[in-house]
Amino acid sequence: MTLTTRRRTSSIAVILSASLAVGLGAAAPAFAVDNQVVPIASNIITTYPTDPLTQQLKQILANSNKFAVTTWWNTTKNYDSQVANQYLSFGGTDEASIRPAAAEAMALATALRFGAYDPVATGVSTADATAITVKLATSVAYRHFSNSSGGWGTSSAPTSWGGNGWQSSLWANAAGTAAWLSWDSLTTTDRAYVRTMIEAEANRYLTFSPHYYRNLAGTVLIPGDTKAEEMAWDGNILQLATAMMPNHANYSQWMNKRVQLSLAAVARPEDVDATNGPKVINGKRLDVWLNGSNAFNDGTVVNHGIVHPEYQTFPSIILYGAVDQALAGRPVPYADLRGFPAFYTSIVNQTWTAGPKPAQYNVDSSITHAINAPGGKVYSSTATGATDITDIYFPMGNDWGNGNRVNFLQMDVFAATIPSLYGPLDAGLTQGGDYWAAVHAQKILNQQARFTDGHTYLNASENSYSGREEMVGQIAAYTYLARLLDANSRFSVTNTGY
C-alpha cells in the first residue's frame, strides 16, 4: 500500500510495507557483484526554495565556504603549499588529521552542486573551489587504508573510544558524500578509490554487534558514556553505501545492519517493553533488533558523566541517511526516523528543576552533578546575540563551551523538514522546528558576522572542539540539502524489510 501525505508545502510519498527483512547473517563479506556507483541524477533538484529559513541556511553555508577556501585552505591547514601534489598529505591518520578535510569537502561540494557557492564573496573562482573540493575528497579516499598502505582506518570493527577506526566511518561518509556530489569532476582512478573506501568501511560492520550504555536488565555497561552518537555515526557509512551502490552484493546485509545501528542508537528501555517490543520496524520486532538501550525513556542521554544536551542532538546524525536516500531517489527506512521525536521533544519541552539530580540517573554512579540553577528548558530563550549564551540551558553544564548552536540547528531543521511515517518529526510541539531553526540560524549568522572571512567562533571558549569550523560547514550543508530535497518532494519513507 502506498500512502501520499502532505508535509507543509511539499508532497511526500510515504511507503508502507509489512514484508519481513532477511536475516542479518554472518557470512564473510562478499565483494562487489556490481559495485558501481549510481550517480546522483542531474535533475534531483530543479526547484530552489526562497523561504527565509532556507536563505538563512544558504548564507551560513556560503560564509563557511568563504572561510574554507581562504583562511582555512591557505593558513589554518596550509594546503595551498601542496598544490603541486596529486594528493594532499594530512600529517597523520587520527581524527584531527582526517575529519576536518572530509567535512569541508562535503560542505563545499554541496554548495557548488546546488547553488550556494559565491565566487564573488569568496574571491575564489568556482573552478578553483571545485579543484579544492575534489582534491580534499579524493585525497581522503586515497589516504584510506584500503587504497594506501599505512593509511587511516582499519578493516576491523570499532571497539573503544579513540582506537584506530573508532570514528573512521564518519570521516569516510563525509568524504564519500563530497565525492558523490562531485562525481562528474572525478577521474576514473579517483572514483575507484572512493568506491573502495566506502565498500571497505561498510564491510567492517557486517558482523558487528551494536554497543549499548545499558543492557536489557537495565545495568549500566559503560558509566557516564552513552553509545548513541557512536552508533549513529557508525551507521552513516552504511547509509551512504546503500544509497551509492544499491546493486552491490552486500546491499541487503548493509541495509539490515544500518537499520540495527539506527535503532540501537535511539534505543530506550521502553522500546522492548510489552507495548513496544512487538512493533515491527523494517521487518523485525523491536525486541529482536535491540539488546540494550542508549538513552533514558524521557529522551535524555548521558555523556562525559553528565546529562548532555549536545549529545542529545545525535538523532540528526542518523538523519544523514534520509538525505542520502533522497539524493539516490530511494525511500529511507523508518528505523532512521523512529527515535527522533522523543529526543527533540525533550530538548524543546522538558522542564528541569534546579537541585538534586532526578532519581532515574541513580542507576549510573558516575553521574554526581546536581541540576544547575535556574532550571527550565534547554531552549530557554530566543536571544540571538553573538555572545549571548542565555538561549540554551545546560542542566549539568557543558564541557564543550557554550557558543555551539549548529547541532541544535540541525535538529530544528530536520524536525521541520524531513517527514516520518506518522506525521511531522516535531508533531505536538507548539513551537517546533520552524520556530527554533530561525532563531538558531540567526544566532549563527550573527556569530559569523563578527569576522570578515566568514568563520563562526571567536576561540575555543565558545566551542572547544578542534574541528568546530569544519563542523559548521558540514551541518550547514546537510540542513540546506534537506530543505532543497523537501522542496522537490524527494523524501519518502518505508517500513519494509530488507
PDB file of N, CA and C in Angstrom, residues 11 30 46 50 85 104 131 142 174 235 255 261 280-281 286 298 343 358 362 366 432 472 483:
ATOM      1  N   SER A  11       4.761  17.578  -1.347  1.00  0.00           N
ATOM      2  CA  SER A  11       4.097  16.283  -1.365  1.00  0.00           C
ATOM      3  C   SER A  11       5.112  15.198  -1.045  1.00  0.00           C
ATOM      4  N   ALA A  30      31.059 -10.242   1.007  1.00  0.00           N
ATOM      5  CA  ALA A  30      31.101 -10.516  -0.428  1.00  0.00           C
ATOM      6  C   ALA A  30      31.450  -9.233  -1.145  1.00  0.00           C
ATOM      7  N   THR A  46      15.387  20.743  -8.978  1.00  0.00           N
ATOM      8  CA  THR A  46      15.016  21.680 -10.043  1.00  0.00           C
ATOM      9  C   THR A  46      14.362  22.932  -9.486  1.00  0.00           C
ATOM     10  N   THR A  50      12.867  29.765  -1.750  1.00  0.00           N
ATOM     11  CA  THR A  50      13.306  31.108  -1.374  1.00  0.00           C
ATOM     12  C   THR A  50      12.769  31.531  -0.011  1.00  0.00           C
ATOM     13  N   ASN A  85      51.115  18.688  -5.485  1.00  0.00           N
ATOM     14  CA  ASN A  85      50.980  17.260  -5.202  1.00  0.00           C
ATOM     15  C   ASN A  85      49.638  16.742  -5.705  1.00  0.00           C
ATOM     16  N   GLU A 104      34.960  19.647   5.329  1.00  0.00           N
ATOM     17  CA  GLU A 104      34.988  20.807   4.433  1.00  0.00           C
ATOM     18  C   GLU A 104      34.705  20.395   2.993  1.00  0.00           C
ATOM     19  N   ALA A 131      38.255  22.560  -7.695  1.00  0.00           N
ATOM     20  CA  ALA A 131      39.538  21.855  -7.621  1.00  0.00           C
ATOM     21  C   ALA A 131      39.922  21.568  -6.171  1.00  0.00           C
ATOM     22  N   TYR A 142      42.160   8.451  -1.100  1.00  0.00           N
ATOM     23  CA  TYR A 142      43.449   7.850  -1.452  1.00  0.00           C
ATOM     24  C   TYR A 142      44.241   7.462  -0.209  1.00  0.00           C
ATOM     25  N   ALA A 174      31.666  11.503   5.126  1.00  0.00           N
ATOM     26  CA  ALA A 174      31.751  12.902   4.689  1.00  0.00           C
ATOM     27  C   ALA A 174      32.509  13.020   3.372  1.00  0.00           C
ATOM     28  N   GLY A 235      26.630   4.058  11.635  1.00  0.00           N
ATOM     29  CA  GLY A 235      25.639   3.749  10.624  1.00  0.00           C
ATOM     30  C   GLY A 235      25.711   4.630   9.393  1.00  0.00           C
ATOM     31  N   MET A 255      22.040  -2.915   4.523  1.00  0.00           N
ATOM     32  CA  MET A 255      20.807  -2.253   4.914  1.00  0.00           C
ATOM     33  C   MET A 255      20.280  -2.786   6.241  1.00  0.00           C
ATOM     34  N   LEU A 261      21.756  -0.523  13.615  1.00  0.00           N
ATOM     35  CA  LEU A 261      22.519   0.536  14.271  1.00  0.00           C
ATOM     36  C   LEU A 261      21.661   1.767  14.540  1.00  0.00           C
ATOM     37  N   VAL A 280       6.830  -4.034  14.697  1.00  0.00           N
ATOM     38  CA  VAL A 280       7.718  -4.426  13.609  1.00  0.00           C
ATOM     39  C   VAL A 280       8.258  -3.181  12.917  1.00  0.00           C
ATOM     40  N   ILE A 281       9.580  -3.056  12.934  1.00  0.00           N
ATOM     41  CA  ILE A 281      10.261  -1.933  12.297  1.00  0.00           C
ATOM     42  C   ILE A 281      11.175  -2.486  11.211  1.00  0.00           C
ATOM     43  N   LEU A 286      10.960  -4.887  17.421  1.00  0.00           N
ATOM     44  CA  LEU A 286      11.959  -4.103  18.149  1.00  0.00           C
ATOM     45  C   LEU A 286      12.719  -4.964  19.147  1.00  0.00           C
ATOM     46  N   ASP A 298      12.879   9.352  28.832  1.00  0.00           N
ATOM     47  CA  ASP A 298      12.441  10.725  28.549  1.00  0.00           C
ATOM     48  C   ASP A 298      13.222  11.370  27.402  1.00  0.00           C
ATOM     49  N   PHE A 343      13.588  12.582  21.375  1.00  0.00           N
ATOM     50  CA  PHE A 343      14.767  13.359  21.755  1.00  0.00           C
ATOM     51  C   PHE A 343      14.537  14.849  21.492  1.00  0.00           C
ATOM     52  N   PRO A 358      17.494  14.108  39.090  1.00  0.00           N
ATOM     53  CA  PRO A 358      16.342  13.196  39.099  1.00  0.00           C
ATOM     54  C   PRO A 358      16.759  11.770  39.420  1.00  0.00           C
ATOM     55  N   ASN A 362      20.183   7.708  39.106  1.00  0.00           N
ATOM     56  CA  ASN A 362      20.886   6.985  40.169  1.00  0.00           C
ATOM     57  C   ASN A 362      21.406   5.641  39.690  1.00  0.00           C
ATOM     58  N   SER A 366      28.368   7.253  38.094  1.00  0.00           N
ATOM     59  CA  SER A 366      29.281   8.292  37.628  1.00  0.00           C
ATOM     60  C   SER A 366      28.596   9.664  37.532  1.00  0.00           C
ATOM     61  N   GLY A 432       7.839  24.414  17.225  1.00  0.00           N
ATOM     62  CA  GLY A 432       8.611  23.302  16.715  1.00  0.00           C
ATOM     63  C   GLY A 432       9.820  23.715  15.912  1.00  0.00           C
ATOM     64  N   VAL A 472      30.649  23.377  11.304  1.00  0.00           N
ATOM     65  CA  VAL A 472      29.638  24.354  10.893  1.00  0.00           C
ATOM     66  C   VAL A 472      29.326  24.185   9.408  1.00  0.00           C
ATOM     67  N   ARG A 483      16.465  21.047   2.970  1.00  0.00           N
ATOM     68  CA  ARG A 483      15.454  21.999   2.505  1.00  0.00           C
ATOM     69  C   ARG A 483      15.233  21.875   0.992  1.00  0.00           C
TER      70      ARG A 483
END
